[in-house]
Coordinates of C-alpha atoms in Angstrom, one line a residue:
Chain A
X226 CA -20.4 -37.3 -2.6
X227 CA -22.4 -37.9 -5.8
X228 CA -25.5 -36.1 -6.9
X229 CA -24.4 -32.7 -7.1
X230 CA -26.9 -30.2 -8.3
X231 CA -26.3 -26.8 -10.2
X232 CA -26.6 -24.2 -7.7
X233 CA -29.3 -21.7 -7.7
X234 CA -30.8 -22.6 -11.0
X235 CA -29.5 -20.5 -13.9
X236 CA -27.9 -18.0 -11.8
X237 CA -24.2 -17.6 -13.2
X238 CA -21.6 -17.8 -10.7
X239 CA -19.1 -15.1 -10.2
X240 CA -16.3 -15.1 -7.7
X241 CA -16.9 -12.9 -4.7
X242 CA -14.0 -10.5 -3.8
X243 CA -12.3 -11.8 -0.7
X244 CA -12.4 -8.3 0.5
X245 CA -15.6 -6.3 0.7
X246 CA -16.6 -4.1 -2.2
X247 CA -16.3 -0.4 -2.2
X248 CA -13.4 1.7 -0.7
X249 CA -10.9 -0.3 1.3
X250 CA -9.0 2.4 2.6
X251 CA -11.4 5.1 3.7
X252 CA -10.5 8.8 2.7
X253 CA -7.3 7.7 1.4
X254 CA -8.0 8.3 -2.2
X255 CA -9.4 11.8 -1.4
X256 CA -6.1 12.6 0.8
X257 CA -4.1 11.4 -2.2
X258 CA -6.1 13.6 -4.6
X259 CA -5.3 16.6 -2.4
X260 CA -1.7 15.7 -2.0
X261 CA -1.0 15.0 -5.6
X262 CA -3.0 18.3 -6.7
X263 CA -0.5 20.2 -4.4
X264 CA 2.5 18.2 -5.4
X265 CA 1.9 18.9 -9.2
X266 CA 1.3 22.5 -8.4
X267 CA 4.4 22.7 -6.1
X268 CA 6.4 20.7 -8.8
X269 CA 5.2 23.1 -11.6
X270 CA 6.0 26.1 -9.7
X271 CA 9.4 24.7 -8.8
X272 CA 10.4 24.0 -12.3
X273 CA 9.1 27.3 -13.6
X274 CA 10.9 29.3 -11.1
X275 CA 14.0 27.2 -11.8
X276 CA 13.7 28.0 -15.4
X277 CA 13.1 31.6 -14.7
X278 CA 16.1 31.8 -12.6
X279 CA 18.2 30.2 -15.2
X280 CA 16.7 32.6 -17.9
X281 CA 17.4 35.7 -15.5
X282 CA 20.9 34.7 -15.0
X283 CA 21.6 33.9 -18.7
X284 CA 20.1 37.3 -19.5
X285 CA 21.9 39.3 -17.0
X286 CA 25.1 37.7 -16.7
X287 CA 26.8 39.3 -19.8
X288 CA 24.8 42.5 -20.1
X289 CA 26.2 45.8 -19.0
X290 CA 24.9 49.4 -19.3
X291 CA 27.2 52.4 -19.5
X292 CA 25.6 55.5 -17.8
X293 CA 27.0 58.9 -18.7
X294 CA 25.4 61.3 -16.1
X295 CA 27.0 64.5 -17.9
X296 CA 24.8 67.5 -17.6
X297 CA 26.3 69.2 -20.6
X298 CA 24.4 67.9 -23.5
X299 CA 27.5 68.3 -26.1
X300 CA 29.9 66.8 -23.7
X301 CA 27.6 63.9 -23.0
X302 CA 27.1 63.3 -26.8
X303 CA 30.8 63.4 -27.3
X304 CA 31.3 61.0 -24.5
X305 CA 28.6 58.7 -25.9
X306 CA 30.5 58.6 -29.3
X307 CA 33.9 57.9 -27.7
X308 CA 32.6 55.4 -25.3
X309 CA 30.8 53.4 -28.2
X310 CA 34.1 53.4 -30.1
X311 CA 36.0 52.3 -26.9
X312 CA 33.3 49.4 -26.6
X313 CA 33.9 48.6 -30.4
X314 CA 37.6 48.1 -29.8
X315 CA 37.2 46.3 -26.4
X316 CA 37.6 42.5 -26.5
X317 CA 34.4 40.8 -25.5
X318 CA 32.0 43.7 -25.9
X319 CA 29.2 43.2 -28.8
X320 CA 25.6 44.2 -29.3
X321 CA 26.3 47.9 -28.5
X322 CA 23.3 49.9 -28.5
X323 CA 22.6 53.4 -27.5
X324 CA 19.5 53.6 -25.7
X325 CA 17.4 56.0 -27.8
X326 CA 16.2 59.3 -26.1
X327 CA 12.6 58.3 -27.0
X328 CA 13.1 55.2 -25.0
X329 CA 14.2 57.2 -21.9
X330 CA 11.4 59.7 -22.4
X331 CA 8.8 56.8 -22.4
X332 CA 10.6 55.3 -19.4
X333 CA 10.6 58.6 -17.4
X334 CA 7.0 59.6 -18.5
X335 CA 5.4 58.0 -15.5
X336 CA 7.3 60.5 -13.2
X337 CA 7.9 63.5 -15.4
X338 CA 5.0 63.5 -17.7
X339 CA 4.9 63.2 -21.5
X340 CA 5.6 66.8 -22.4
X341 CA 9.2 66.3 -21.3
X342 CA 12.0 67.6 -23.4
X343 CA 15.1 65.6 -22.7
X344 CA 17.3 68.7 -23.2
X345 CA 15.4 70.4 -20.3
X346 CA 17.0 68.2 -17.7
X347 CA 20.3 66.4 -17.5
X348 CA 19.1 62.9 -18.2
X349 CA 21.8 60.5 -18.4
X350 CA 22.7 58.8 -21.7
X351 CA 22.6 55.1 -21.7
X352 CA 24.8 52.7 -23.7
X353 CA 23.9 48.8 -23.4
X354 CA 26.3 46.1 -24.4
X355 CA 27.0 42.6 -23.9
X356 CA 30.5 42.2 -22.2
X357 CA 31.6 38.5 -22.2
X358 CA 34.8 37.6 -20.1
X359 CA 35.9 34.4 -18.4
X360 CA 34.2 34.4 -15.1
X361 CA 37.7 34.5 -13.1
X362 CA 38.6 37.8 -15.1
X363 CA 35.3 39.4 -15.2
X364 CA 35.7 41.5 -12.3
X365 CA 39.0 42.8 -13.3
X366 CA 37.9 43.4 -16.8
X367 CA 34.6 45.4 -15.6
X368 CA 36.9 47.4 -13.4
X369 CA 39.3 48.2 -16.2
X370 CA 36.5 49.1 -18.6
X371 CA 34.9 51.4 -15.9
X372 CA 38.2 53.2 -15.6
X373 CA 38.4 53.6 -19.4
X374 CA 35.0 55.1 -19.6
X375 CA 35.8 57.4 -16.6
X376 CA 39.0 58.5 -18.6
X377 CA 36.5 59.5 -21.4
X378 CA 34.1 61.2 -19.0
X379 CA 34.5 61.3 -15.1
X380 CA 30.4 61.1 -14.9
X381 CA 30.3 57.8 -16.8
X382 CA 30.1 54.5 -15.0
X383 CA 29.7 50.9 -16.0
X384 CA 26.9 49.1 -14.3
X385 CA 26.7 45.1 -14.9
X386 CA 23.1 44.2 -15.1
X387 CA 24.0 41.1 -12.8
X388 CA 24.4 43.7 -9.9
X389 CA 20.7 44.5 -9.8
X390 CA 19.1 41.2 -11.0
X391 CA 21.4 38.5 -9.5
X392 CA 19.8 38.8 -6.1
X393 CA 16.3 38.6 -7.8
X394 CA 17.5 35.6 -9.7
X395 CA 18.9 33.9 -6.4
X396 CA 15.6 34.7 -4.7
X397 CA 13.6 33.1 -7.6
X398 CA 15.9 30.1 -7.5
X399 CA 15.5 29.9 -3.8
X400 CA 11.8 29.8 -3.9
X401 CA 12.2 27.1 -6.6
X402 CA 14.3 24.9 -4.3
X403 CA 11.8 25.5 -1.7
X404 CA 8.9 24.2 -4.2
X405 CA 10.8 21.1 -4.6
X406 CA 11.3 20.7 -0.8
X407 CA 7.5 21.0 -0.5
X408 CA 7.3 18.2 -3.1
X409 CA 9.5 16.0 -1.1
X410 CA 7.4 16.7 2.0
X411 CA 4.1 15.7 0.0
X412 CA 5.8 12.5 -1.1
X413 CA 6.7 11.7 2.7
X414 CA 3.2 12.7 3.7
X415 CA 1.7 10.4 0.9
X416 CA 3.8 7.5 2.4
X417 CA 2.4 8.3 5.8
X418 CA -1.2 8.4 4.7
X419 CA -0.7 5.2 2.8
X420 CA 0.8 3.4 5.8
X421 CA -2.0 4.6 8.0
X422 CA -4.6 3.4 5.5
X423 CA -2.8 0.0 5.1
X424 CA -2.6 -0.3 8.9
X425 CA -6.3 0.5 9.2
X426 CA -7.2 -2.0 6.4
X427 CA -5.3 -4.7 8.0
X428 CA -6.9 -4.2 11.3
X429 CA -10.5 -3.9 9.9
X430 CA -10.1 -7.0 7.7
X431 CA -7.9 -8.9 10.4
X432 CA -10.7 -11.6 10.7
X433 CA -10.6 -12.3 7.1
X434 CA -6.9 -12.3 6.9
X435 CA -6.8 -14.7 10.0
X436 CA -9.1 -17.1 8.2
X437 CA -7.0 -16.9 5.0
X438 CA -4.1 -17.8 6.9
X439 CA -5.7 -20.7 8.4
X440 CA -6.8 -22.0 5.2
X441 CA -3.2 -21.7 4.0
X442 CA -3.0 -18.6 2.3
X443 CA 0.7 -17.1 2.2
X444 CA 1.5 -13.6 3.1
X445 CA 2.1 -12.9 -0.5
X446 CA -1.5 -13.8 -1.4
X447 CA -3.0 -11.7 1.4
X448 CA -0.5 -8.8 0.6
X449 CA -1.5 -9.1 -3.2
X450 CA -5.2 -8.9 -2.3
X451 CA -5.1 -5.6 -0.4
X452 CA -2.2 -4.2 -2.4
X453 CA -4.3 -4.3 -5.5
X454 CA -7.1 -2.5 -3.9
X455 CA -4.9 0.1 -2.3
X456 CA -3.1 0.8 -5.5
X457 CA -6.5 1.1 -7.3
X458 CA -7.7 3.7 -4.6
X459 CA -4.3 5.4 -4.8
X460 CA -4.4 5.5 -8.9
X461 CA -8.0 7.1 -8.4
X462 CA -6.7 9.8 -6.3
X463 CA -3.6 10.6 -8.1
X464 CA -5.2 10.9 -11.6
X465 CA -8.0 13.1 -10.0
X466 CA -5.4 15.3 -8.5
X467 CA -3.2 15.5 -11.4
X468 CA -6.2 16.6 -13.7
X469 CA -7.1 19.2 -11.4
X470 CA -3.7 20.5 -11.0
X471 CA -3.1 20.6 -14.8
X472 CA -6.2 22.6 -15.3
X473 CA -5.1 25.1 -12.8
X474 CA -1.7 25.1 -14.3
X475 CA -3.2 25.8 -17.6
X476 CA -5.3 28.6 -16.3
X477 CA -2.3 30.4 -14.5
X478 CA -0.3 30.0 -17.9
X479 CA -2.9 31.7 -19.7
X480 CA -3.1 34.6 -17.1
X481 CA 0.7 34.8 -17.2
X482 CA 0.9 35.1 -20.8
X483 CA -1.6 38.1 -20.8
X484 CA 0.7 39.9 -18.3
X485 CA 3.1 42.3 -20.2
X486 CA 5.8 42.2 -17.4
X487 CA 9.0 40.6 -19.0
X488 CA 9.8 39.4 -15.3
X489 CA 6.4 37.8 -14.8
X490 CA 6.7 36.1 -18.4
X491 CA 10.0 34.5 -17.6
X492 CA 8.1 32.5 -15.2
X493 CA 7.2 30.0 -17.8
X494 CA 7.1 26.1 -17.9
X495 CA 9.9 24.7 -19.9
X496 CA 9.0 22.1 -22.5
X497 CA 10.3 19.0 -20.5
X498 CA 7.7 19.9 -17.8
X499 CA 5.2 18.2 -19.7
X500 CA 7.1 15.1 -19.6
X501 CA 8.1 15.3 -16.0
X502 CA 4.7 16.3 -14.6
X503 CA 2.7 13.2 -15.7
X504 CA 5.3 11.2 -14.1
X505 CA 4.2 12.4 -10.6
X506 CA 1.0 10.4 -10.6
X507 CA 2.9 7.4 -11.7
X508 CA 5.3 8.0 -9.0
X509 CA 2.7 8.6 -6.4
X510 CA 1.0 5.3 -7.1
X511 CA 4.3 3.8 -7.0
X512 CA 5.1 5.1 -3.5
X513 CA 1.4 4.1 -2.4
X514 CA 2.2 0.5 -3.8
X515 CA 5.4 0.3 -2.2
X516 CA 4.3 1.8 1.2
X517 CA 1.1 -0.6 1.3
X518 CA 3.4 -3.6 0.6
X519 CA 6.0 -2.8 3.3
X520 CA 3.4 -1.9 5.7
X521 CA 1.3 -5.1 5.3
X522 CA 4.3 -7.4 5.1
X523 CA 5.4 -6.0 8.5
X524 CA 1.9 -6.3 10.0
X525 CA 1.5 -9.9 8.7
X526 CA 4.8 -11.0 10.2
X527 CA 3.8 -10.1 13.5
X528 CA 1.2 -13.0 13.3
X529 CA 1.9 -16.7 13.0
Chain B
X26 CA 0.2 -47.5 11.3
X27 CA 2.2 -44.3 10.6
X28 CA 1.9 -41.3 13.1
X29 CA 0.5 -38.2 11.8
X30 CA 0.9 -36.2 14.8
X31 CA 3.4 -36.5 17.7
X32 CA 3.4 -34.5 20.9
X33 CA 6.2 -34.6 23.5
X34 CA 6.1 -32.7 26.7
X35 CA 4.1 -29.9 25.3
X36 CA 3.1 -27.1 27.2
X37 CA 1.3 -23.7 26.1
X38 CA 0.8 -20.6 28.1
X39 CA -0.7 -17.4 26.7
X40 CA 1.4 -14.5 27.6
X41 CA 2.6 -14.5 31.1
X42 CA -0.4 -16.5 32.4
X43 CA -0.5 -20.0 33.7
X44 CA 0.1 -22.9 31.4
X45 CA -3.3 -23.9 29.6
X46 CA -1.8 -27.1 28.4
X47 CA 0.9 -29.0 30.3
X48 CA 3.0 -32.1 29.6
X49 CA 1.0 -33.5 26.7
X50 CA 2.6 -36.5 25.2
X51 CA 0.6 -38.5 22.7
X52 CA 0.5 -39.3 19.0
X53 CA -2.3 -39.7 16.5
X54 CA -2.2 -42.4 13.8
X55 CA -2.6 -41.7 10.3
X56 CA -6.1 -42.5 9.1
X57 CA -7.7 -42.7 12.6
X58 CA -10.7 -41.1 14.0
X59 CA -10.2 -39.4 17.3
X60 CA -12.8 -37.7 19.8
X61 CA -11.3 -34.9 22.0
X62 CA -13.3 -34.6 25.1
X63 CA -13.1 -32.7 28.3
X64 CA -14.9 -30.2 30.4
X65 CA -15.1 -26.5 29.5
X66 CA -11.6 -24.9 30.1
X67 CA -10.0 -28.0 29.8
X68 CA -7.9 -26.8 26.9
X69 CA -9.6 -28.6 24.0
X70 CA -9.7 -25.5 21.7
X71 CA -6.0 -24.7 22.8
X72 CA -5.0 -28.1 21.7
X73 CA -6.7 -28.0 18.5
X74 CA -5.1 -24.6 17.8
X75 CA -1.7 -26.4 18.2
X76 CA -2.8 -29.0 15.7
X77 CA -4.0 -26.5 13.0
X78 CA -0.9 -24.4 13.5
X79 CA -2.8 -21.2 14.9
X80 CA -0.4 -21.5 17.8
X81 CA 3.2 -22.6 18.6
X82 CA 3.7 -24.3 21.9
X83 CA 5.8 -22.6 24.9
X84 CA 7.7 -25.8 25.2
X85 CA 7.9 -29.4 24.1
X86 CA 8.0 -30.6 20.5
X87 CA 5.1 -31.3 18.0
X88 CA 5.8 -33.3 15.0
X89 CA 3.1 -33.0 12.3
X90 CA 3.4 -34.8 8.9
X91 CA 6.8 -35.9 9.8
X92 CA 8.2 -32.3 10.4
X93 CA 9.0 -30.5 13.4
X94 CA 6.3 -27.7 13.4
X95 CA 7.7 -26.0 16.4
X96 CA 10.8 -24.8 14.6
X97 CA 9.3 -24.7 11.2
X98 CA 10.0 -21.3 9.6
X99 CA 6.8 -19.0 9.2
X100 CA 7.0 -19.2 5.5
X101 CA 6.5 -22.9 5.3
X102 CA 3.4 -23.0 7.4
X103 CA 0.8 -22.2 4.8
X104 CA 1.9 -25.4 2.8
X105 CA 1.3 -27.3 6.1
X106 CA -2.0 -25.8 6.7
X107 CA -3.3 -26.6 3.3
X108 CA -2.9 -30.2 4.5
X109 CA -5.3 -29.4 7.4
X110 CA -9.0 -28.9 7.4
X111 CA -10.4 -26.9 10.2
X112 CA -14.0 -26.5 11.7
X113 CA -13.9 -23.6 14.0
X114 CA -16.2 -23.4 17.0
X115 CA -17.1 -19.9 15.9
X116 CA -17.5 -21.1 12.2
X117 CA -15.2 -18.1 11.0
X118 CA -16.9 -17.7 7.7
X119 CA -16.2 -14.6 5.6
X120 CA -19.2 -12.4 6.2
X121 CA -19.3 -10.8 2.7
X122 CA -18.7 -14.0 0.8
X123 CA -21.6 -16.2 -0.2
X124 CA -22.0 -19.9 1.3
X125 CA -20.5 -20.9 -2.4
X126 CA -17.5 -18.5 -2.1
X127 CA -16.9 -19.7 1.6
X128 CA -16.7 -23.3 0.6
X129 CA -14.6 -22.4 -2.4
X130 CA -12.0 -20.3 -0.4
X131 CA -9.5 -23.0 0.2
X132 CA -9.7 -24.2 -3.4
X133 CA -9.0 -20.5 -4.6
X134 CA -6.2 -20.1 -2.0
X135 CA -4.7 -23.2 -3.4
X136 CA -4.9 -21.8 -7.0
X137 CA -7.7 -23.7 -8.4
X138 CA -9.3 -21.8 -11.2
X139 CA -12.9 -20.6 -10.7
X140 CA -14.0 -22.9 -13.7
X141 CA -12.5 -26.0 -11.9
X142 CA -13.9 -25.3 -8.5
X143 CA -17.4 -25.1 -9.4
X144 CA -18.1 -28.9 -9.6
X145 CA -16.5 -29.8 -6.2
X146 CA -18.1 -26.8 -4.4
X147 CA -21.5 -27.8 -5.8
X148 CA -21.0 -31.3 -4.6
X149 CA -20.1 -30.2 -1.1
X150 CA -23.1 -27.9 -1.0
X151 CA -25.2 -30.9 -2.1
X152 CA -23.8 -33.0 0.7
X153 CA -24.4 -30.6 3.4
X154 CA -27.9 -29.7 2.1
X155 CA -27.2 -26.0 1.2
X156 CA -27.6 -26.2 -2.6
X157 CA -30.6 -23.8 -2.5
X158 CA -28.5 -21.4 -0.1
X159 CA -25.4 -21.4 -2.4
X160 CA -25.5 -17.4 -2.8
X161 CA -26.6 -16.6 0.7
X162 CA -24.3 -14.6 2.8
X163 CA -23.4 -16.1 6.1
X164 CA -25.4 -13.4 8.4
X165 CA -28.6 -14.6 6.5
X166 CA -27.9 -18.2 7.2
X167 CA -29.1 -20.0 10.4
X168 CA -26.4 -21.2 13.0
X169 CA -26.8 -24.6 11.9
X170 CA -26.5 -23.5 8.2
X171 CA -23.5 -21.7 8.9
X172 CA -21.9 -24.5 10.9
X173 CA -22.4 -26.9 7.7
X174 CA -20.8 -24.3 5.3
X175 CA -17.9 -24.2 7.8
X176 CA -17.7 -27.9 7.7
X177 CA -18.1 -28.0 3.9
X178 CA -15.0 -25.6 3.7
X179 CA -13.0 -27.7 5.9
X180 CA -13.3 -30.8 3.9
X181 CA -13.5 -29.6 0.4
X182 CA -9.7 -29.8 -0.1
X183 CA -9.7 -33.4 1.0
X184 CA -7.3 -32.7 3.9
X185 CA -5.0 -35.3 5.4
X186 CA -6.0 -34.0 8.9
X187 CA -9.3 -32.7 9.9
X188 CA -9.7 -30.8 13.0
X189 CA -13.2 -29.8 14.2
X190 CA -14.2 -27.7 17.2
X191 CA -17.7 -28.7 18.4
X192 CA -18.8 -29.3 14.8
X193 CA -22.2 -30.6 15.7
X194 CA -22.9 -27.8 18.4
X195 CA -25.6 -25.9 16.4
X196 CA -27.2 -28.8 14.3
X197 CA -30.0 -31.1 15.1
X198 CA -29.6 -34.7 15.7
X199 CA -30.5 -35.7 12.3
X200 CA -27.8 -33.2 10.8
X201 CA -25.2 -34.2 13.3
X202 CA -25.5 -37.7 12.2
X203 CA -25.2 -36.8 8.7
X204 CA -22.1 -34.6 9.5
X205 CA -20.6 -37.5 11.4
X206 CA -21.3 -39.7 8.5
X207 CA -19.5 -37.3 6.4
X208 CA -16.4 -37.4 8.6
X209 CA -16.5 -41.1 8.6
X210 CA -16.6 -41.1 4.8
X211 CA -13.6 -38.7 4.7
X212 CA -11.8 -40.9 7.4
X213 CA -12.4 -43.9 5.1
X214 CA -10.7 -42.1 2.3
X215 CA -7.7 -41.7 4.6
X216 CA -8.2 -38.4 6.3
X217 CA -7.4 -38.4 10.1
X218 CA -10.2 -36.9 12.0
X219 CA -10.0 -35.0 15.3
X220 CA -13.2 -33.9 16.7
X221 CA -13.5 -32.0 20.0
X222 CA -17.1 -32.3 21.3
X223 CA -19.3 -32.2 24.4
X224 CA -21.9 -34.3 22.6
X225 CA -22.1 -37.8 24.4
X226 CA -24.4 -39.1 21.6
X227 CA -21.7 -38.6 18.9
X228 CA -19.2 -40.6 20.6
X229 CA -20.9 -43.8 19.9
X230 CA -21.6 -43.2 16.3
X231 CA -18.1 -44.0 15.0
X232 CA -17.3 -47.5 15.8
X233 CA -13.5 -47.2 15.5
X234 CA -13.2 -43.9 17.0
X235 CA -10.6 -43.3 19.7
X236 CA -10.8 -40.9 22.6
X237 CA -8.4 -38.2 24.0
X238 CA -9.7 -36.8 27.2
X239 CA -8.3 -33.4 28.8
X240 CA -8.6 -32.5 32.2
X241 CA -7.5 -29.1 33.3
X242 CA -5.0 -28.9 30.5
X243 CA -3.4 -32.4 30.9
X244 CA -4.1 -35.6 29.0
X245 CA -6.3 -37.7 31.4
X246 CA -5.8 -40.9 29.4
X247 CA -3.9 -41.6 26.4
X248 CA -5.6 -42.2 22.9
X249 CA -7.4 -45.3 23.0
X250 CA -10.4 -47.2 21.6
X251 CA -13.6 -46.3 23.6
X252 CA -15.5 -48.8 25.3
X253 CA -19.3 -48.9 24.8
X254 CA -21.5 -47.5 26.2
X255 CA -19.5 -44.3 25.8
X256 CA -19.9 -41.9 28.6
X257 CA -16.6 -40.2 29.8
X258 CA -16.6 -38.9 33.3
X259 CA -15.5 -35.6 32.9
X260 CA -17.8 -34.4 30.1
X261 CA -20.1 -31.7 31.0

């Protein structure tokens, strides 16, 4: 076997890939792009809504408003003074604020016009305060406070903010949980896509796999070959989907920042989001890697 | 002489069909040269599949390299396959790999680095007369050229057992003679050779060759030295 010649003159030799060049997994990278795009958006929505729900809960849980719906302005003024004094002496009450008439006028302006004189109609007086009490005693203490203010003026009543905003907070939290459920479904769908792609790649390249097996290749060698390519395809899709979703999140964030509503602005991304969201493409690629590995190993075990 | 292959009452059936091979009992000596003959459908390719571990028998026992390969765990098969060179009847070249890369494949699978595999691959290309076609893809090669690539791929790892299914079916007599000379050279280096063939002319080219003849899935005669002139009855 002597007398070997250099092959093809000066043409440098480069090892050919055992699998054909180009995409191995058909449309899988593009499907993963879409999946990752939606997963990142759903996760961001979930995190933002969860953050909003927590903020709403924190904001409203301790806040109360005492409404004095007394038609006589003098009696109403006296009642306000006495109620403020009462709150000052009540354990757990703080940050007591009489809502200024100007604020009430401004709030009623859309319905009653701007030339409203507060003395012309019996607009209730409002006193805001924080009212902190242990959760198990809260209802009883609020009832006692309500009785106390009614003793000052029968038209006065205590209104905990939680009564109005807690259902909203629950709704926001519920939608947030739904977002995380969507993320879980996306992960499952990504697994399914990768499994189908891996099976397809295995079927398409069955001939090459058989040759490799007959030449002594181990399952690990064959799996590694496919896995590298499939992981690369998945990485492409994950990065592209993440980049697109991040751009959308930033645009939506700018739009939300421009909206005056406190409720809408409460839907903001907490700082840790920017640590969690970049983990999604990493998780996506890891899921693809593992799905491809398990699928191919199972498929190979069916042959000799 | 030590036995490299030992069949005892081996039968093979595909699925629920009839037995393709029945009651095969024979042994092959290490370092010997065998021609496997028989009519089309006699079971030559099936017997070779058992030899190169592409199939497990339906019954009986097969010992290869002193191991029972019937009960051998699947994970240990690759190690055995690396000791066997196979020339497939349909070549089974990887279509998107060049002739060079196809020949290099067993070495790459065995973990030989690209820099180390170049000299032996070039040597094999030269030996089968395909140096100028090193970078050609199989679809651009003629049938004979593809067959030579397949043969080069089978022998490059210096296998202990070389199994060839009609290795000269697509080459002219001159090339067939060169290939058989190559097999003989390998045989002299200690490789046991099993060549399935229809070609009567080949049978007389290896002086020390023994013949196994299959008839309808059964061994017509135990392995033995061929008497000249060689012209077995059952060949078509």
